[in-house]
Short mmCIF file of C-alpha atoms and ligand atoms in Angstrom, two decimals:
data_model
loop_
_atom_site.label_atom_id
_atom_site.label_comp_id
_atom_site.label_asym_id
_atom_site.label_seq_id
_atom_site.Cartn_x
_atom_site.Cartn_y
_atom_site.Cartn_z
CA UNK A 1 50.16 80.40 71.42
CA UNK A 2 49.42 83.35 69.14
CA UNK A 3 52.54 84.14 67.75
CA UNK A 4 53.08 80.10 66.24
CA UNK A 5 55.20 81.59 63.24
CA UNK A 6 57.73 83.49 65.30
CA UNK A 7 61.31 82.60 64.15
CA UNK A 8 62.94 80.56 66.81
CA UNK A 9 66.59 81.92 67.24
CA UNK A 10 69.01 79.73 66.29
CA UNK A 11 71.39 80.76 68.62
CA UNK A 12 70.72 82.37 72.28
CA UNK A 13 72.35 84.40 74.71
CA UNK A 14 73.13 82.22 78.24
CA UNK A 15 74.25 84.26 80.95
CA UNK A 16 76.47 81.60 83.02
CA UNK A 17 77.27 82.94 86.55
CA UNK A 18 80.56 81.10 88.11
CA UNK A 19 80.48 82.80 91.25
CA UNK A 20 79.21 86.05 93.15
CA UNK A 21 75.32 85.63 93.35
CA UNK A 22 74.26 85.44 96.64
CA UNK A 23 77.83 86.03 97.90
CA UNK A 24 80.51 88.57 99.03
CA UNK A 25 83.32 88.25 96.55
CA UNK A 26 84.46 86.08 93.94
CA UNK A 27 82.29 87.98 91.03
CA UNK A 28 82.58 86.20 87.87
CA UNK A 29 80.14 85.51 84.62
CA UNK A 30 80.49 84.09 81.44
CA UNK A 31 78.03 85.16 78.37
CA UNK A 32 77.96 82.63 75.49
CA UNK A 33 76.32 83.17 72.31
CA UNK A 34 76.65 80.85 69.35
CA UNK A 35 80.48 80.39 69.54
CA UNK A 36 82.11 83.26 71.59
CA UNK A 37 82.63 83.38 75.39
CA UNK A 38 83.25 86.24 77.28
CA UNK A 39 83.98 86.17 81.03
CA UNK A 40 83.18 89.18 82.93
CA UNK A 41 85.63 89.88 85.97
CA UNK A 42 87.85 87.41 87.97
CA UNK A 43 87.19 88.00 91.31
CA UNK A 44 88.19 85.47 94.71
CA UNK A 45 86.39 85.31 98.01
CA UNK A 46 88.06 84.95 101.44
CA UNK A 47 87.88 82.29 103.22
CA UNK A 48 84.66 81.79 105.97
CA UNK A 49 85.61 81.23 109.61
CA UNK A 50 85.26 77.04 109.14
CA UNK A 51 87.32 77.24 106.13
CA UNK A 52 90.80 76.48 108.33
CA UNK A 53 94.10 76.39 106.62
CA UNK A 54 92.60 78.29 103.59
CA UNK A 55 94.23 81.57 102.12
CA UNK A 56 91.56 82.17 99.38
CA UNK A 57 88.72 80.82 97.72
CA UNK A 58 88.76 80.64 93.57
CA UNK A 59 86.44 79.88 91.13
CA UNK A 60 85.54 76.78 89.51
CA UNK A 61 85.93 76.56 86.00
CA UNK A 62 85.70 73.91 84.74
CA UNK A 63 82.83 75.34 82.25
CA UNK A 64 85.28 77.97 80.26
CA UNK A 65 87.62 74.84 80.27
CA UNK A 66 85.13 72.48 79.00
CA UNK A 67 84.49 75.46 76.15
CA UNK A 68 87.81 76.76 75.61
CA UNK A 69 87.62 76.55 72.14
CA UNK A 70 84.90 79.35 72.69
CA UNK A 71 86.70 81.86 74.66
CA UNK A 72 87.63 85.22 73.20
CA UNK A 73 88.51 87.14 76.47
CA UNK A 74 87.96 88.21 80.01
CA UNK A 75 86.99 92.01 80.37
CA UNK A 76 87.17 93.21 83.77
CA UNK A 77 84.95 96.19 85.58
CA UNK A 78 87.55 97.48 88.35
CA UNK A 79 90.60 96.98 90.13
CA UNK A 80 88.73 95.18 94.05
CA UNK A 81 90.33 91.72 94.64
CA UNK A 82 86.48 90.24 94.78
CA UNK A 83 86.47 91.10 90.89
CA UNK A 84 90.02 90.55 89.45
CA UNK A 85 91.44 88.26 92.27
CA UNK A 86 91.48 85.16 91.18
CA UNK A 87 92.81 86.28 87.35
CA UNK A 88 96.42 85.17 87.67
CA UNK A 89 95.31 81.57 88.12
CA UNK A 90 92.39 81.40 86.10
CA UNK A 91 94.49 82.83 83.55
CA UNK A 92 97.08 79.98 84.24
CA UNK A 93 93.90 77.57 83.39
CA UNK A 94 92.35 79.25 80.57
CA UNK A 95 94.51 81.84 78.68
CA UNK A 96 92.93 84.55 76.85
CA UNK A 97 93.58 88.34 76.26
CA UNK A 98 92.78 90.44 79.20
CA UNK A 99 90.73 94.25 78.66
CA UNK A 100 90.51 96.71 81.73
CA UNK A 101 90.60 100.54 81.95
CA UNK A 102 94.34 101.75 82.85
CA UNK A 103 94.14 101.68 87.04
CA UNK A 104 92.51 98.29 86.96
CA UNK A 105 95.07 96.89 84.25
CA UNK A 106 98.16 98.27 86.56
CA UNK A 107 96.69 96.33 89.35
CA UNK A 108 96.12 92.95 87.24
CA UNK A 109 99.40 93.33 85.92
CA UNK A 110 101.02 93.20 89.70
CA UNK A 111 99.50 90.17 89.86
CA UNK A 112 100.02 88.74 87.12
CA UNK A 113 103.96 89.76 87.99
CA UNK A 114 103.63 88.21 91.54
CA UNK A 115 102.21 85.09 90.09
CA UNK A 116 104.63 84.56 87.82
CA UNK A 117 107.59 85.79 90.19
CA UNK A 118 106.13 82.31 92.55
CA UNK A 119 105.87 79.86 89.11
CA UNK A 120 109.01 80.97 88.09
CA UNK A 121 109.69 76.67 87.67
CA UNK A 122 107.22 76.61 84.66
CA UNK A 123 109.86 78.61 82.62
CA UNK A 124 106.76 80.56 81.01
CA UNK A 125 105.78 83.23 82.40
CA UNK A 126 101.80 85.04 82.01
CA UNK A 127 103.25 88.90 81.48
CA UNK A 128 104.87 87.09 78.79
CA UNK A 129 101.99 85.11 77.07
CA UNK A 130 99.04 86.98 78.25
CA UNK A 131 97.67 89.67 75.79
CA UNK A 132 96.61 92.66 77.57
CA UNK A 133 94.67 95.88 76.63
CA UNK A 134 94.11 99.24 77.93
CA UNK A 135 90.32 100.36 77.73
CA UNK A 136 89.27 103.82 77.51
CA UNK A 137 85.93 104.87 78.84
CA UNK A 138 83.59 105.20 75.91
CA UNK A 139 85.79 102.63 73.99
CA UNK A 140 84.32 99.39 72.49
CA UNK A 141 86.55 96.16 71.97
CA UNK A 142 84.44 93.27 69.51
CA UNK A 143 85.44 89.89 70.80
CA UNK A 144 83.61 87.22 68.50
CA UNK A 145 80.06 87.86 68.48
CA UNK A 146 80.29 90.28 71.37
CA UNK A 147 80.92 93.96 71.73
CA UNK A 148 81.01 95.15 74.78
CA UNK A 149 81.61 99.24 75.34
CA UNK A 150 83.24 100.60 78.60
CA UNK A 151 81.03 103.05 80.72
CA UNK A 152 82.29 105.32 83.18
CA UNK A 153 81.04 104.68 86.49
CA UNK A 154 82.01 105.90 90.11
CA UNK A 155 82.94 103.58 92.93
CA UNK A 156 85.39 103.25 96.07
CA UNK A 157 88.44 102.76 93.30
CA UNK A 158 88.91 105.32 90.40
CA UNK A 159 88.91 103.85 87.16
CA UNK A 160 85.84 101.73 87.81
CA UNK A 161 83.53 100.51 84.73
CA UNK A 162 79.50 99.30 83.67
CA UNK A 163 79.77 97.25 80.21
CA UNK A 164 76.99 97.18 77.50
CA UNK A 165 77.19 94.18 76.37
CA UNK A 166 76.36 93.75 72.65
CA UNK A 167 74.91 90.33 71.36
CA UNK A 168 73.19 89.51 68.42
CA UNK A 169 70.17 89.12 69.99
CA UNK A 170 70.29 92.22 72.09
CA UNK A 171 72.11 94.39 74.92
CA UNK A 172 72.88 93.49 78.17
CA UNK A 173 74.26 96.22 80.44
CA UNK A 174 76.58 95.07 83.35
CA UNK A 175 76.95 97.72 85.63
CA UNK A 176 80.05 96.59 87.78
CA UNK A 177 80.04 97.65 91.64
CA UNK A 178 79.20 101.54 91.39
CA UNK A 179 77.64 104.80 93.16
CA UNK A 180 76.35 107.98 91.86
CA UNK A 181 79.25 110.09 93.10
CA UNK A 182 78.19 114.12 91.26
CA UNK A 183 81.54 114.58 93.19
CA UNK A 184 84.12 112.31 92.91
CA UNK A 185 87.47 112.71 94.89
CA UNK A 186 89.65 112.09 91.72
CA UNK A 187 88.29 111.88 87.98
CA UNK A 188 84.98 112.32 86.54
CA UNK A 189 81.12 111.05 87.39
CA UNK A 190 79.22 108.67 86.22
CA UNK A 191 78.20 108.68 82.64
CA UNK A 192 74.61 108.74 83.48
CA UNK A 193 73.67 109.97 80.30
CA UNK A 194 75.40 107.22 78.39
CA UNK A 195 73.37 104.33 80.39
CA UNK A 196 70.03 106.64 79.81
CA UNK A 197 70.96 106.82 75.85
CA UNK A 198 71.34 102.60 75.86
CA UNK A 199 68.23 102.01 78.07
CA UNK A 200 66.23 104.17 75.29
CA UNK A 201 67.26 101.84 72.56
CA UNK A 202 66.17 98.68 74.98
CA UNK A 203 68.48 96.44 77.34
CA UNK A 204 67.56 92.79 77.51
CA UNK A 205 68.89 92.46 80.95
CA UNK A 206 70.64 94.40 83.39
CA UNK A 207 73.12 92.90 86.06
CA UNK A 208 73.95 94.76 88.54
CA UNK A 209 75.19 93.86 92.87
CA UNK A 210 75.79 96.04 95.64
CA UNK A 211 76.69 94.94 99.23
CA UNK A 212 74.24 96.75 101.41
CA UNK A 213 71.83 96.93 98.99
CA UNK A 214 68.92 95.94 101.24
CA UNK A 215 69.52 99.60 103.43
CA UNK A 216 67.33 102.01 102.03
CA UNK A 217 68.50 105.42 101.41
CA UNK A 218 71.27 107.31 99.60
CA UNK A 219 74.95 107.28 100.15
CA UNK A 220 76.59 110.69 100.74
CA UNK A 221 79.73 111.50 97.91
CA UNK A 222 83.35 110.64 99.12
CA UNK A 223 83.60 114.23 99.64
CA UNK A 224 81.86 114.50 102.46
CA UNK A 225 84.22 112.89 104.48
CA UNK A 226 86.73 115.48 104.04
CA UNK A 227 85.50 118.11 107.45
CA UNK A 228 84.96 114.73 109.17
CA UNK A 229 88.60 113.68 108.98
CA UNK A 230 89.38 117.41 109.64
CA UNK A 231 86.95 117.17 112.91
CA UNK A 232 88.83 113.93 114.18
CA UNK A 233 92.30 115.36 113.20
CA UNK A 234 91.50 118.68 114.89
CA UNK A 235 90.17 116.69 118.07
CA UNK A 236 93.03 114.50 118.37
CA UNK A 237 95.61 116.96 117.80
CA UNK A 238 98.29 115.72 120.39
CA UNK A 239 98.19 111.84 119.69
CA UNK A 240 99.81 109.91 116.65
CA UNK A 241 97.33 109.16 114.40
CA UNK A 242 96.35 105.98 112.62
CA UNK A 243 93.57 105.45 110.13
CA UNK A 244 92.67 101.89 109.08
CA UNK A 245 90.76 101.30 105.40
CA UNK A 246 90.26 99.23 102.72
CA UNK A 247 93.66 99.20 100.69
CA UNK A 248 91.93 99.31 97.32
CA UNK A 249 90.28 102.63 98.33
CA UNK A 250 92.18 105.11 96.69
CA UNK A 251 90.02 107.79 97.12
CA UNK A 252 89.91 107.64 100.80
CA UNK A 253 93.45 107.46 101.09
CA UNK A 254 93.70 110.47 99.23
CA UNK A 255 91.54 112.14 101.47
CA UNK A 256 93.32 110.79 104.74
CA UNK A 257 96.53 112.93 102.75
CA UNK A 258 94.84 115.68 102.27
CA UNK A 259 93.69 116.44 106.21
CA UNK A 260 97.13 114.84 106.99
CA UNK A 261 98.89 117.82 104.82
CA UNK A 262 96.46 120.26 106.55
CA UNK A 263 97.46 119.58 109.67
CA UNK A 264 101.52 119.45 108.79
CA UNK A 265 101.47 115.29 109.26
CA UNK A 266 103.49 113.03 107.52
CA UNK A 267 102.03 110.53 105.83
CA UNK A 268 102.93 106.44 106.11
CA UNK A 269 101.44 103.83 104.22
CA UNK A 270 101.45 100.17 106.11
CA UNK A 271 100.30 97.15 104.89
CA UNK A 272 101.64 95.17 101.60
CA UNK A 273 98.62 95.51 99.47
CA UNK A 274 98.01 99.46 100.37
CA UNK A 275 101.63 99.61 100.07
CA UNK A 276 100.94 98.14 95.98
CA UNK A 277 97.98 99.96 95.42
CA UNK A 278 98.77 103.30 96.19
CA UNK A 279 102.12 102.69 94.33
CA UNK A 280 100.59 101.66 91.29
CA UNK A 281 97.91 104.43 91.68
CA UNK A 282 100.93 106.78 91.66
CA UNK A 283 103.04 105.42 88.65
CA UNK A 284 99.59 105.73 86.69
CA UNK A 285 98.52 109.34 87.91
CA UNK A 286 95.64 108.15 89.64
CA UNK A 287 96.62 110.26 92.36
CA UNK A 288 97.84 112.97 93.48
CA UNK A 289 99.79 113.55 96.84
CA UNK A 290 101.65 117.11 97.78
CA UNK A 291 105.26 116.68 97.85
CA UNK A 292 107.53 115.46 101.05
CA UNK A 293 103.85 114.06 102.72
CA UNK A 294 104.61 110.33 101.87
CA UNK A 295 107.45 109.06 104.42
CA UNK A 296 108.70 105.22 105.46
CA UNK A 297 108.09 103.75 108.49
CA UNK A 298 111.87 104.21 109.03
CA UNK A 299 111.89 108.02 108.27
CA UNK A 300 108.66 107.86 111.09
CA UNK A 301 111.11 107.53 113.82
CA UNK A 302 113.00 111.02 113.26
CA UNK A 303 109.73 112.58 113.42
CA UNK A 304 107.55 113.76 116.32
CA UNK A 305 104.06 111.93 116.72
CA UNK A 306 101.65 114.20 116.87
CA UNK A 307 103.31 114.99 113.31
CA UNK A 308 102.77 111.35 111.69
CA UNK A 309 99.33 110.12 110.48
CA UNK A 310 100.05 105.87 109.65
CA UNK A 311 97.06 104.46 107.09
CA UNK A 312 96.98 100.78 107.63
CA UNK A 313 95.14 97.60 106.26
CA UNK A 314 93.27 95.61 108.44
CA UNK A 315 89.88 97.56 108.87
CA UNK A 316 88.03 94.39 108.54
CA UNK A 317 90.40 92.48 111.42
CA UNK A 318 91.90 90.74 108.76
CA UNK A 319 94.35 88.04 110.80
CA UNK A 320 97.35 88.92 108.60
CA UNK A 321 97.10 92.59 108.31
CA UNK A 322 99.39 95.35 109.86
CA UNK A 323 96.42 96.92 112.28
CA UNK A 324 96.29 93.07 113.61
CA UNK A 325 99.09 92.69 113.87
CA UNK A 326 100.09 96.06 115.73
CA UNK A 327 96.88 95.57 118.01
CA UNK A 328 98.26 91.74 118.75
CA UNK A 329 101.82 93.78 118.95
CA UNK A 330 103.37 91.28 116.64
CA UNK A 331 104.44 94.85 114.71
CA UNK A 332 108.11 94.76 113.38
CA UNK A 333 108.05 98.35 113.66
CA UNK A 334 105.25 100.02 115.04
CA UNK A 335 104.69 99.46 118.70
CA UNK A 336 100.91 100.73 119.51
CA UNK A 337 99.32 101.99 122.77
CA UNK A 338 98.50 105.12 125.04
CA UNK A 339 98.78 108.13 123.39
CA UNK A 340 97.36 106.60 119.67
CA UNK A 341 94.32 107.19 118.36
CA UNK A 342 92.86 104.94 115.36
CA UNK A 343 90.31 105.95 113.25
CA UNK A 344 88.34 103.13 111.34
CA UNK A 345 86.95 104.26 108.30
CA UNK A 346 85.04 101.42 107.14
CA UNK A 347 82.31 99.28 108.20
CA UNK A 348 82.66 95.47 108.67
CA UNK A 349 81.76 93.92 105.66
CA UNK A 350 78.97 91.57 107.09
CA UNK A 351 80.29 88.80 108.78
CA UNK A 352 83.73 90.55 109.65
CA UNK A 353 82.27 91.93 112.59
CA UNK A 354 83.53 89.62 115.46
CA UNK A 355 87.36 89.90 113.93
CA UNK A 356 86.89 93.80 113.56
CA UNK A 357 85.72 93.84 117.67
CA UNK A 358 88.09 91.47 118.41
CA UNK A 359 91.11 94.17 117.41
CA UNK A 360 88.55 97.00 118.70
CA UNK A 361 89.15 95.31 122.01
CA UNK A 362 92.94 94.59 122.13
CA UNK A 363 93.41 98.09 121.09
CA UNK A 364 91.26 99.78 124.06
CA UNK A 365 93.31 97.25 126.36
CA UNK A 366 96.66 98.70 125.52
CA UNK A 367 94.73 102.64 126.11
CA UNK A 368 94.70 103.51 122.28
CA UNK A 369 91.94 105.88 121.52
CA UNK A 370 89.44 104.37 118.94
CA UNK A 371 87.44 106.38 116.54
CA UNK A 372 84.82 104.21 114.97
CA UNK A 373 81.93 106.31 113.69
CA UNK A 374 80.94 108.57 110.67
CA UNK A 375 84.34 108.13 108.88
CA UNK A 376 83.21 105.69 106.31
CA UNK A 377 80.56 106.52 103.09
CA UNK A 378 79.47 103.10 101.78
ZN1 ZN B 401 84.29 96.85 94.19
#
């Protein structure tokens, strides 16, 4: 009641949330203010045990539609299907220009590729109509009354990114899904300083999501899983080796390479969307691998086991993926059994847990060894 004469704004910021509170996956918000939207990633979710028949879940929008007029752009944090997902079809909805950093933009661009390789019918294709631009960390882009500035932040994909988003009215820092990694596998750490310089000059709000964000505690750097792998490597000497992880983590993968090189393996990637990842993570330079370590399935067969290491999707007992697949032994080309040994290095993502024990169990059946323990850092 005191302050009677304050000046109303005329205009305020709304922070519009289309999916990912309270949720695993399909991370997307919009900020309005006066007459610019910006939506913040473009993520999907996968589909919930009673969902049957059901590939993937999307987001509504039917508010960005309602607003088109409004939108100047989607900027996107990093390169996890939960955040840029659902982005070839949205896209097909509401166009607008695209900004990611370089990893993330390679990965968006796939899809937008795949998408348009499957609506090849409409005669137009999004590669084609889309505009699309490569962030640097540090960088700024203005889209209407926004700006929004790329941080550098560290997270289970390289290339990952916070925003500060600049409004008339004030700052709002996104931070994206991050950890404080002082020692990243690939690339630099977190720009700490850079979000301690913006919270000095004042943040309205900041947004910010972590799965497992209830445990308290600290989560050890990537790096330490390196004498782990060696451990399990050195332990299982004798027995082909497999190692199932998330496909979007680079880093591990990387790491998996590195022990595999160690110990004079040869390295095969399984699984289509590891298979496109680590590919794409290659043509950009977003990783490194020692020469004559990556080999095809095919080349596999000339070479002894206890020389191959095979990384796989399916750590989550994912229906579709290879490790399912091999542990159902509906495999095209890798037959699985006495003599293996797989490593899972991940958790379940809650409520993946009965799927992941479910292939835990066929495995043991056909006498594979199974590693599940200490391999994964959150
Ligand atoms: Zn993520």
């Amino acid at each position: 009641m005191s302050n009677t004469n304050k000046e109303i704004p005329s205009s305020k910021l709304k922070i519009i949330p289309l999916g990912g509170l309270e949720q695993i996956g399909m991370n997307i918000t919009a900020f309005e203010y006066g007459d610019s939207i910006i939506v913040v990633d473009c993520g999907l979710a996968f589909p919930q045990d009673d969902m049957l028949g059901i590939d993937l879940v999307i987001p509504d929008v039917t508010y960005i539609k309602d607003n088109y007029e409004k939108l100047k752009g989607f900027v996107i944090t990093h390169g996890h299907e939960d955040h840029i997902g659902s982005i070839a079809y949205v896209l097909s909805q509401v166009p607008a220009p695209v900004y990611a950093t370089r990893l993330t933009m390679g990965l968006i661009e796939h899809k937008l590729e795949e998408y348009d390789k499957d609506h090849a019918a409409l005669g137009t294709r999004l590669m084609d109509t889309v505009r699309r631009k490569t962030v640097t960390f540090g960088q700024s882009i203005n889209l209407g009354d926004f700006r929004i500035e790329f941080i550098r932040t560290n997270h289970s994909i390289v290339d990952a990114a916070a925003l500060a988003i600049y409004s008339p009215v004030g700052c709002v820092v996104h931070t994206g899904d991050f950890k404080v990694d002082y020692t990243p596998v690939y690339g630099d750490a977190i720009d700490l300083q850079r979000f301690a310089e913006i919270g000095k000059k004042g943040v309205l709000a900041l947004l910010c999501d972590s799965t497992n964000a209830e445990r308290p505690g600290f989560t050890p750097s990537e790096k330490t899983l390196a004498p782990i792998f060696d451990d399990i490597f050195e332990e299982n000497k004798n027995t082909r080796i497999f190692v199932a992880t998330f496909a979007s983590n680079v880093d591990r993968v990387r790491q998996i390479i590195n022990t595999a090189y160690k110990f004079g393996r040869r390295v095969a990637v399984e699984g289509r969307s590891m298979v496109n990842i680590i590919d794409t993570a290659q043509r950009l330079e977003c990783i490194d691998i020692p020469e004559n370590t990556l080999a095809t399935l095919d080349e596999m067969k000339d070479i002894p086991a206890d020389r191959q290491v095979i990384i796989t999707t399916g750590s989550q007992g994912e229906s579709m993926a290879a490790l399912s697949r091999m542990a159902d032994g509906t495999h095209r080309k890798i037959t699985i059994g006495a003599g293996d040994t797989v490593i899972f290095s991940s958790h379940p993502i809650p409520g993946n847990e009965k799927p992941v024990t479910r292939i835990i169990n066929s495995l043991l059946q056909k006498g594979v060894n199974v590693v599940f323990q200490d391999v994964h850092v959150s």
